[in-house]
PDB file of C-alpha atoms in Angstrom:
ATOM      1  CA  UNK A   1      20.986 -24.096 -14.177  1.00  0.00           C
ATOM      2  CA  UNK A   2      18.190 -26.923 -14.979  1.00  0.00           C
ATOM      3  CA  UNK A   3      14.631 -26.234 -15.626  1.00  0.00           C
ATOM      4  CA  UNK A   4      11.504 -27.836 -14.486  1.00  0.00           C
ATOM      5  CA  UNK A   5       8.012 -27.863 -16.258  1.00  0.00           C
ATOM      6  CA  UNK A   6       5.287 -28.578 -13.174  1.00  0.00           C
ATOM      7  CA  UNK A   7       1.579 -28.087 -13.345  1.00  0.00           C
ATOM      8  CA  UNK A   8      -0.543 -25.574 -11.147  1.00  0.00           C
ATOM      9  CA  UNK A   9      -2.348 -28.047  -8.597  1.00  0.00           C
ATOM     10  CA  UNK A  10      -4.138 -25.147  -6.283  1.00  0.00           C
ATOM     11  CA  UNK A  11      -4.671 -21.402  -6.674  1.00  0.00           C
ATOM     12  CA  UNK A  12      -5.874 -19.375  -4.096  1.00  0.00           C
ATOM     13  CA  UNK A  13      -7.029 -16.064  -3.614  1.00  0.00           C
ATOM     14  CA  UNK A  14      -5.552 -13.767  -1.196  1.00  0.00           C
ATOM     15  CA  UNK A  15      -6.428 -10.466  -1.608  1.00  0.00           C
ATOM     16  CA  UNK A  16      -8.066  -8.912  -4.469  1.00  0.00           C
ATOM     17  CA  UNK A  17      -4.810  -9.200  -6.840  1.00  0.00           C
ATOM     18  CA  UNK A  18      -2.861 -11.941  -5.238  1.00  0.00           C
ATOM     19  CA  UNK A  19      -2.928 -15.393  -5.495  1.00  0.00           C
ATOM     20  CA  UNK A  20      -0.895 -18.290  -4.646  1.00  0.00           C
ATOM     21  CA  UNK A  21      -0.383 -20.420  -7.115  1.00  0.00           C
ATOM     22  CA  UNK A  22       0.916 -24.000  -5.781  1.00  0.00           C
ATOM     23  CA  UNK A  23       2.607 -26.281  -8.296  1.00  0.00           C
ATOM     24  CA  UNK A  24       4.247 -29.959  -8.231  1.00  0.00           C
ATOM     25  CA  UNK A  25       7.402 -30.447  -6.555  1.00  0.00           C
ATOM     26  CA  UNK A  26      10.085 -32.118  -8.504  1.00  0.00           C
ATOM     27  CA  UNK A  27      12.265 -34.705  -6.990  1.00  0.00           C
ATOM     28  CA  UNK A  28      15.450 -33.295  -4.796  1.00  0.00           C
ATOM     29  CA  UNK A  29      14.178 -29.886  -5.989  1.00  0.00           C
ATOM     30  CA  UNK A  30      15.547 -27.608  -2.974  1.00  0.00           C
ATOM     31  CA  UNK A  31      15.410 -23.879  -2.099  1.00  0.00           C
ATOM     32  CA  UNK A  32      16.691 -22.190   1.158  1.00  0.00           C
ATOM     33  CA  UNK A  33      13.289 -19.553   2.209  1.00  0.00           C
ATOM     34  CA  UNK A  34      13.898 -16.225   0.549  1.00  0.00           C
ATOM     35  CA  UNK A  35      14.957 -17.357  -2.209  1.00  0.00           C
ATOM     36  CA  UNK A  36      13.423 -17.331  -5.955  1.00  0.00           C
ATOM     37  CA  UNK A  37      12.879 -19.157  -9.532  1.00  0.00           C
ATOM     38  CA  UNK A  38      12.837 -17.499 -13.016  1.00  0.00           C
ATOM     39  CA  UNK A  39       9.333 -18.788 -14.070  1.00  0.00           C
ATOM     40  CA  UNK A  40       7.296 -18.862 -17.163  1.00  0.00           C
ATOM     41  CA  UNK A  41       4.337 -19.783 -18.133  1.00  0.00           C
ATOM     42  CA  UNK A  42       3.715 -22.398 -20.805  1.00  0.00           C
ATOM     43  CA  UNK A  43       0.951 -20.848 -22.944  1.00  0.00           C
ATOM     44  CA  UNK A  44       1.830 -19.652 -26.434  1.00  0.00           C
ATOM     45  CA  UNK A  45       3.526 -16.432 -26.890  1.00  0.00           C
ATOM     46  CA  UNK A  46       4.785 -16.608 -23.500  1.00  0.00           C
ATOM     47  CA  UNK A  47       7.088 -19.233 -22.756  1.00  0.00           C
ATOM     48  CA  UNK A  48      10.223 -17.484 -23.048  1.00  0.00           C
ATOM     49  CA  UNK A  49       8.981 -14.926 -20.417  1.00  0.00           C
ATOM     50  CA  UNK A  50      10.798 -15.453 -17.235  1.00  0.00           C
ATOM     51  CA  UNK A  51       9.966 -13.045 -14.356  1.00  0.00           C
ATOM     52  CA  UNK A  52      11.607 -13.882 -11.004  1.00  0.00           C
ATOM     53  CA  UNK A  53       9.249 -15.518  -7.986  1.00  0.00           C
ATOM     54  CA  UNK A  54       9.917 -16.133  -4.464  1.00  0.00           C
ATOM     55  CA  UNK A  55       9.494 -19.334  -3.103  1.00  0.00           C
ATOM     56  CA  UNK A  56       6.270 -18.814  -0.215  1.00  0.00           C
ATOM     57  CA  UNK A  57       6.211 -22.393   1.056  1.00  0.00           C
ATOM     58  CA  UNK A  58       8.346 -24.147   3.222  1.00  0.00           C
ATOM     59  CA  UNK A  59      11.391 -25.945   2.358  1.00  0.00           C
ATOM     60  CA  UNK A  60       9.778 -29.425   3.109  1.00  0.00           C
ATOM     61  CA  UNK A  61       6.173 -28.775   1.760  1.00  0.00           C
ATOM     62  CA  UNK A  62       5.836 -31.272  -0.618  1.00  0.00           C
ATOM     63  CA  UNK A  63       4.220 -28.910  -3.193  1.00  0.00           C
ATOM     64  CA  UNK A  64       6.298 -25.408  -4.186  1.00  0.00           C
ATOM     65  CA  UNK A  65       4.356 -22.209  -3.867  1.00  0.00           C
ATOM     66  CA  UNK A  66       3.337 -18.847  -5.250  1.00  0.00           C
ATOM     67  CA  UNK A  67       2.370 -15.474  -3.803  1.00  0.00           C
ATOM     68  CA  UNK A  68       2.092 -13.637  -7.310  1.00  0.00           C
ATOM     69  CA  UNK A  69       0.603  -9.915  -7.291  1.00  0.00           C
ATOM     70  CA  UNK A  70      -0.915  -9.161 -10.728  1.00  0.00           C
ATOM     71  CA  UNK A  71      -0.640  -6.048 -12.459  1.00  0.00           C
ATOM     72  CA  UNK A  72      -3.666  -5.584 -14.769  1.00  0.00           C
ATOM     73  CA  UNK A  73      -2.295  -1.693 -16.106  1.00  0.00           C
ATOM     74  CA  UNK A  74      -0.457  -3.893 -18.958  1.00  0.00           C
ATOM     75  CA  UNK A  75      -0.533  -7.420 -20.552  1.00  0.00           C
ATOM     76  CA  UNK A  76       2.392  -8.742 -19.031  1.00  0.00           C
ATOM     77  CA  UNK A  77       3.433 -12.071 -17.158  1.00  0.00           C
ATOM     78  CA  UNK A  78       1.413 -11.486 -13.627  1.00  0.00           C
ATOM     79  CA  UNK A  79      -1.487 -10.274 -16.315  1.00  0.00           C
ATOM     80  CA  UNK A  80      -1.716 -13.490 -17.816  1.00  0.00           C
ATOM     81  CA  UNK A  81      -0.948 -15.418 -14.622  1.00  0.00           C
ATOM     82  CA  UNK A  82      -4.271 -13.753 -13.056  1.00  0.00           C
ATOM     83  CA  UNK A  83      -6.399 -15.881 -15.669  1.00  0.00           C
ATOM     84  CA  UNK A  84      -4.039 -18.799 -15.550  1.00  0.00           C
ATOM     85  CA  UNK A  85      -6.129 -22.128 -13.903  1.00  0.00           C
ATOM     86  CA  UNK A  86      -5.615 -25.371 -12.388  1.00  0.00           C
ATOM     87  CA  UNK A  87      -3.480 -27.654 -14.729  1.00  0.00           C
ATOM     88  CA  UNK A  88      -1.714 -24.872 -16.615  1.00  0.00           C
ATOM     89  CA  UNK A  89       1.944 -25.735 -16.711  1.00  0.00           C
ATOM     90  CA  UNK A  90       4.780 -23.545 -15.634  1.00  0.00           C
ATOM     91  CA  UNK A  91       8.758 -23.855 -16.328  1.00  0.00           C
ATOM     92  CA  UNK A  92      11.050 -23.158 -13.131  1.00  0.00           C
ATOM     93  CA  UNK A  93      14.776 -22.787 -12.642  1.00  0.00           C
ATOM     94  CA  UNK A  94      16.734 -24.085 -10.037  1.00  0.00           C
ATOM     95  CA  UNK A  95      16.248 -21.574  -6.581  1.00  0.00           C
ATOM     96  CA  UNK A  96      18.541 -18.712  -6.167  1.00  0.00           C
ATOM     97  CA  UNK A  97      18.927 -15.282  -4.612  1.00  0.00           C
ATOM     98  CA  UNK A  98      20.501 -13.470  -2.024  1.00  0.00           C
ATOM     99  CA  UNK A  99      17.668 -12.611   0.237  1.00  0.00           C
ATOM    100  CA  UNK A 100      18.411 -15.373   3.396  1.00  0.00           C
ATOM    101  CA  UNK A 101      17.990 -15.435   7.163  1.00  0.00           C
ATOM    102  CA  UNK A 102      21.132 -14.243   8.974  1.00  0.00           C
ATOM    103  CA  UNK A 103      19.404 -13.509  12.209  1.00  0.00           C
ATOM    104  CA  UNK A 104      17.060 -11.179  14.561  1.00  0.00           C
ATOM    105  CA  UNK A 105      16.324  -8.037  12.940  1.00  0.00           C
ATOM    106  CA  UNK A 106      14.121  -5.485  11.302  1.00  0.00           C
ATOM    107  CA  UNK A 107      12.184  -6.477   8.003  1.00  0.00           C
ATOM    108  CA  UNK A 108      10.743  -3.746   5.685  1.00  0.00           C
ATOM    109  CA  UNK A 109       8.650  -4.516   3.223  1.00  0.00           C
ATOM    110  CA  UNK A 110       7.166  -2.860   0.563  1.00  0.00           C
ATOM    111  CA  UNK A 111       4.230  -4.004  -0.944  1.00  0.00           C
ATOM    112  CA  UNK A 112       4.884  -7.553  -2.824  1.00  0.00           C
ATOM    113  CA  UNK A 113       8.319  -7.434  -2.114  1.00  0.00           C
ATOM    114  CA  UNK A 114       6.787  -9.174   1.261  1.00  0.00           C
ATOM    115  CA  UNK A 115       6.971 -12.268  -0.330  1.00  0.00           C
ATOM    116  CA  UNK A 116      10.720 -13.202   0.116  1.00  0.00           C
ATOM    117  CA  UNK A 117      10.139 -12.816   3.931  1.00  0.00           C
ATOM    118  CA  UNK A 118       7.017 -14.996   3.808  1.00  0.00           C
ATOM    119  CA  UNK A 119       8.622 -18.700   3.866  1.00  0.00           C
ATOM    120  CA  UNK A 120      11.245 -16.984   6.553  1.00  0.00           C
ATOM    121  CA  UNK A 121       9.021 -15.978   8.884  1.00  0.00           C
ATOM    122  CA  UNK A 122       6.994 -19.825   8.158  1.00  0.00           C
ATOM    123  CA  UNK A 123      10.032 -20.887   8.840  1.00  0.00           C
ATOM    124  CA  UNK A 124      10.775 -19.403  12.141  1.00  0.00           C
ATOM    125  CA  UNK A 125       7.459 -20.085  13.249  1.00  0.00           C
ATOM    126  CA  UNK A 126       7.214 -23.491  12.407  1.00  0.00           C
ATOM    127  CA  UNK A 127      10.746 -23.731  14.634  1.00  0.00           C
ATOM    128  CA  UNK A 128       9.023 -21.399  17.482  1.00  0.00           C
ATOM    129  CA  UNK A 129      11.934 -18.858  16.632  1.00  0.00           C
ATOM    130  CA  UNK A 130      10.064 -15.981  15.363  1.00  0.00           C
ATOM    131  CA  UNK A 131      11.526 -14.188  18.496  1.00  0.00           C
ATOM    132  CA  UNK A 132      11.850 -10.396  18.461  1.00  0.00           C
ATOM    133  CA  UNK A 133      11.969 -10.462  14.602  1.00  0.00           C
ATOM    134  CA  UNK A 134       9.780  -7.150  13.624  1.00  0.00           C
ATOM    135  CA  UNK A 135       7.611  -6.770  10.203  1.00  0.00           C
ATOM    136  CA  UNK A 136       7.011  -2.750   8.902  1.00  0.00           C
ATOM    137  CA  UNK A 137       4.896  -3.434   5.727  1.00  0.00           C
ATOM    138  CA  UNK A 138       4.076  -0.643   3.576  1.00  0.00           C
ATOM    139  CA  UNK A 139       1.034  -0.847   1.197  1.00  0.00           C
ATOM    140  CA  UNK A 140      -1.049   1.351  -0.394  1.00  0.00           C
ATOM    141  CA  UNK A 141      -4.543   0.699   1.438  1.00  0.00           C
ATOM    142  CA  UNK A 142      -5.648  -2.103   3.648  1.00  0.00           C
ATOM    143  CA  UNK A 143      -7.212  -4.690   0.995  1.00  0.00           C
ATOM    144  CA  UNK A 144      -3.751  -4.320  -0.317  1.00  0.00           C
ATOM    145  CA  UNK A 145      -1.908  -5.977   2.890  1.00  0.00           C
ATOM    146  CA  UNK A 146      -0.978  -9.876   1.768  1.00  0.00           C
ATOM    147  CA  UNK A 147      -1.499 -12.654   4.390  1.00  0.00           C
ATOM    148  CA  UNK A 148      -2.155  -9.918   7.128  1.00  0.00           C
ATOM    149  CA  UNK A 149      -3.781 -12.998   9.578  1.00  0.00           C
ATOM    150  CA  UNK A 150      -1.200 -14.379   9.297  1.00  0.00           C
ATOM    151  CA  UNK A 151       1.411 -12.037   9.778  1.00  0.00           C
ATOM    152  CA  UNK A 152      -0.895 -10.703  12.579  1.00  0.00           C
ATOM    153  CA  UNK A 153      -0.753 -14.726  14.382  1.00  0.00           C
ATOM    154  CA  UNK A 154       2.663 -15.066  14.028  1.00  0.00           C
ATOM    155  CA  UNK A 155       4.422 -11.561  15.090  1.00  0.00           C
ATOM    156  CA  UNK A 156       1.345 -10.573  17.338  1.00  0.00           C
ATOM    157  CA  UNK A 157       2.850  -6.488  18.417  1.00  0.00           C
ATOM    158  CA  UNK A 158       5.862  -6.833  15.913  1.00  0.00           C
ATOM    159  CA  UNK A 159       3.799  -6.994  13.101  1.00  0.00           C
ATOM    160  CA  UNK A 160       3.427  -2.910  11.322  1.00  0.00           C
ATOM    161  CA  UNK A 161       0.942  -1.803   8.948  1.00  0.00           C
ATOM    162  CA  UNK A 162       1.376   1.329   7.028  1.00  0.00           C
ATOM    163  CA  UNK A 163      -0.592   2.700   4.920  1.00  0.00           C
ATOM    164  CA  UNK A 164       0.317   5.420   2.143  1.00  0.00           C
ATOM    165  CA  UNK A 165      -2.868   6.079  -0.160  1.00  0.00           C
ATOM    166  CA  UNK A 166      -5.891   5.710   2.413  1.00  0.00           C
ATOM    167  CA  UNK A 167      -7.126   8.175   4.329  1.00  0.00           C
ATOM    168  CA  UNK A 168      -9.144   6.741   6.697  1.00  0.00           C
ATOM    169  CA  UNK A 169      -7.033   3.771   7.599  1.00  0.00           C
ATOM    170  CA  UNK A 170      -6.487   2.478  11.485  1.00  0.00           C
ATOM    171  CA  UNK A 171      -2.731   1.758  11.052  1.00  0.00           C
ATOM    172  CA  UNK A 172       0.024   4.613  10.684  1.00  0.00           C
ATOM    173  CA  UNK A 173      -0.711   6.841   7.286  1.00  0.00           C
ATOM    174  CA  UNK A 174       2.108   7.610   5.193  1.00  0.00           C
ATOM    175  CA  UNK A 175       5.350   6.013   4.403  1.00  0.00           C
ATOM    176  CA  UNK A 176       8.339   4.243   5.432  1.00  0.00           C
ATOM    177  CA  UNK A 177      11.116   7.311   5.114  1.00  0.00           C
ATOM    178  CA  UNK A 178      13.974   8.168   6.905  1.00  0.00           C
ATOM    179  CA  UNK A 179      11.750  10.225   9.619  1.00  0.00           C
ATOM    180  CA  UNK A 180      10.079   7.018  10.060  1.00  0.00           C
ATOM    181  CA  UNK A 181      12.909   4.846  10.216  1.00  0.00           C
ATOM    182  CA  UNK A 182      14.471   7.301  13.135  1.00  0.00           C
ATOM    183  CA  UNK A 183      11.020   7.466  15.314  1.00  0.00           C
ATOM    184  CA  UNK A 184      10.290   3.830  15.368  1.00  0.00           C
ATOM    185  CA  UNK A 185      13.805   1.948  15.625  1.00  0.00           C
ATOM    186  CA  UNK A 186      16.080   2.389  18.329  1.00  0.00           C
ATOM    187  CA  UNK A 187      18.778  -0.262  17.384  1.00  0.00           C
ATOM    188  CA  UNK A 188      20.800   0.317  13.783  1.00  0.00           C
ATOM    189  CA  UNK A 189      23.255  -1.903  15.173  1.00  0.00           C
ATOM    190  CA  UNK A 190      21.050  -5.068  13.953  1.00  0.00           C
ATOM    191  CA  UNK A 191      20.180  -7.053  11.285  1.00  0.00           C
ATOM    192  CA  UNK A 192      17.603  -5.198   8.333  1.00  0.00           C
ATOM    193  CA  UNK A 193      15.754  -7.282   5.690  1.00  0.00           C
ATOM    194  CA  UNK A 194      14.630  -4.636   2.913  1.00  0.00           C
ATOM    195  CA  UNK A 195      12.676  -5.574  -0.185  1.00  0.00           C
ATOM    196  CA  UNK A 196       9.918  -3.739  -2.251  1.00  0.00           C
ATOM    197  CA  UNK A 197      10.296  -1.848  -6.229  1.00  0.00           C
ATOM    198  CA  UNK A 198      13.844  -0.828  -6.677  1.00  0.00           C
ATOM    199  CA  UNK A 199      13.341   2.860  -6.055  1.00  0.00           C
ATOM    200  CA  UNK A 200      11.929   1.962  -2.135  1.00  0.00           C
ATOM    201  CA  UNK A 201      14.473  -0.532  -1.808  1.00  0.00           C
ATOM    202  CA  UNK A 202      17.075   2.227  -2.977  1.00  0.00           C
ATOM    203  CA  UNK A 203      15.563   4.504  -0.451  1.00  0.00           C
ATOM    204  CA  UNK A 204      15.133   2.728   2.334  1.00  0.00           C
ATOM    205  CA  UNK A 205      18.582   1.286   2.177  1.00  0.00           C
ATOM    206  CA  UNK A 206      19.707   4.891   1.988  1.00  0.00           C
ATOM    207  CA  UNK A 207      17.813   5.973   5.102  1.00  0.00           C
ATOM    208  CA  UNK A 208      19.652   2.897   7.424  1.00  0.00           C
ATOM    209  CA  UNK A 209      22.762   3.621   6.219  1.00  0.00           C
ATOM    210  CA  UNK A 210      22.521   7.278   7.278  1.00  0.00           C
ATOM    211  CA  UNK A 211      20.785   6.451  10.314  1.00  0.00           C
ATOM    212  CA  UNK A 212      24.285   4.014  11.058  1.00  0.00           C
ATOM    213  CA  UNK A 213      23.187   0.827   9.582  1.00  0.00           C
ATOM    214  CA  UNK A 214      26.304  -1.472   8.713  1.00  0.00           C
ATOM    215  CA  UNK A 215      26.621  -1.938   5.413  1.00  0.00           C
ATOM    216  CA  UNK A 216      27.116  -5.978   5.771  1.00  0.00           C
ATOM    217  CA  UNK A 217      23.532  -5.828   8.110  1.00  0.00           C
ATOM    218  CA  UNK A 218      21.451  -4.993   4.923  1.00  0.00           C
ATOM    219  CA  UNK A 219      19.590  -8.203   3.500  1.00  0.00           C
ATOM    220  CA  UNK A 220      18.391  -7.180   0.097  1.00  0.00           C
ATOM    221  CA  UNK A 221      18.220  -8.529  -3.827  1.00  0.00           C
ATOM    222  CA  UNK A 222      21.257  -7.408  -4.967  1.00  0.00           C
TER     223      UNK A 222
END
């Protein structure tokens, strides 16, 4: 697998601990949407730290992108990454991952792990073929919910909010469980996109499988 140093051209903020960092593009690099890069970043001490990061751009942007949630509890990669500024240099792999478009479905979200499904659904849009594709994103409050514009613009109705930690939200409070699952999907005979922490992706995939998911309709980082 080859590696590619390229230099943060644009950050932007996008909620109160996310950014999007956008970098060069190097020639004939290519990624299918959903997938990810092991990336680093070039500052001393910490260029041997590879984390995996999804790809949030499309496929022919001319720039790769970004959508990095820090976590400021520890001095770790997305620590450093939420100080890092225009200029600083990264090193990427080559794309991979398992996480891919295989048609119509359900996508459930949890937290960050929204950000393999952000360059699919900018991809479907961008080919008017977001269709009935539906969006359940679990966060823990509402400053928490990444890109939620334009989630909102895109999947108008099929885009879900819900909210576990914050009492006085407007969207559904609590969490995406089994219970859940059963009340608000009819159809387990469809495609289901699933990615959050391990333990909700465990979960989750748990719940669909009871509820008579098919095993080879579950999308998720394996």
């Amino acid at each position: 697998m080859s590696n590619y140093l390229v230099h943060i051209t644009e950050i932007i903020s996008r909620t109160h601990n996310v950014r999007t960092y956008r970098v060069e593009k190097p020639k004939g690099f290519l990624f299918e949407p959903g997938q990810a890069t092991d990336l680093s970043l070039q500052k001393p001490g910490w260029e041997n730290e590879k984390r995996p990061f999804t790809f949030t751009c499309l496929p022919d942007d001319n720039y790769l992108e970004f959508t990095i949630k820090s976590y400021n509890d520890h001095d770790g990669v997305t620590h450093q990454l939420s100080s890092a500024k225009k200029g600083d240099e990264f090193e990427i792999s080559d794309a991979w991952g398992a996480i891919a478009y295989k048609g119509e479905g359900v996508f459930i979200a949890g937290g960050a792990g929204v950000t393999p499904f952000i360059s699919i659904f900018r991809h479907l849009n961008k080919q008017n073929a977001v269709a009935d594709n539906k969006l359940f994103f679990s966060n823990k409050t509402e400053k928490d919910i990444i890109l939620q514009d334009e989630f909102q613009k895109m999947l108008g109705k099929n885009f879900f909010n819900i909210i576990s930690s914050q009492p006085d939200t407007k969207y559904y409070k609590g969490r995406i469980d089994k219970n859940f699952l059963q009340k608000n999907i009819s159809n387990f005979n469809q495609n289901f996109y699933v990615c959050g922490p391990d333990a909700f992706n465990a979960a989750i995939l748990k719940a669909l499988e009871d509820l008579g998911a098919h095993a080879d309709s579950l999308v998720f980082e394996k």
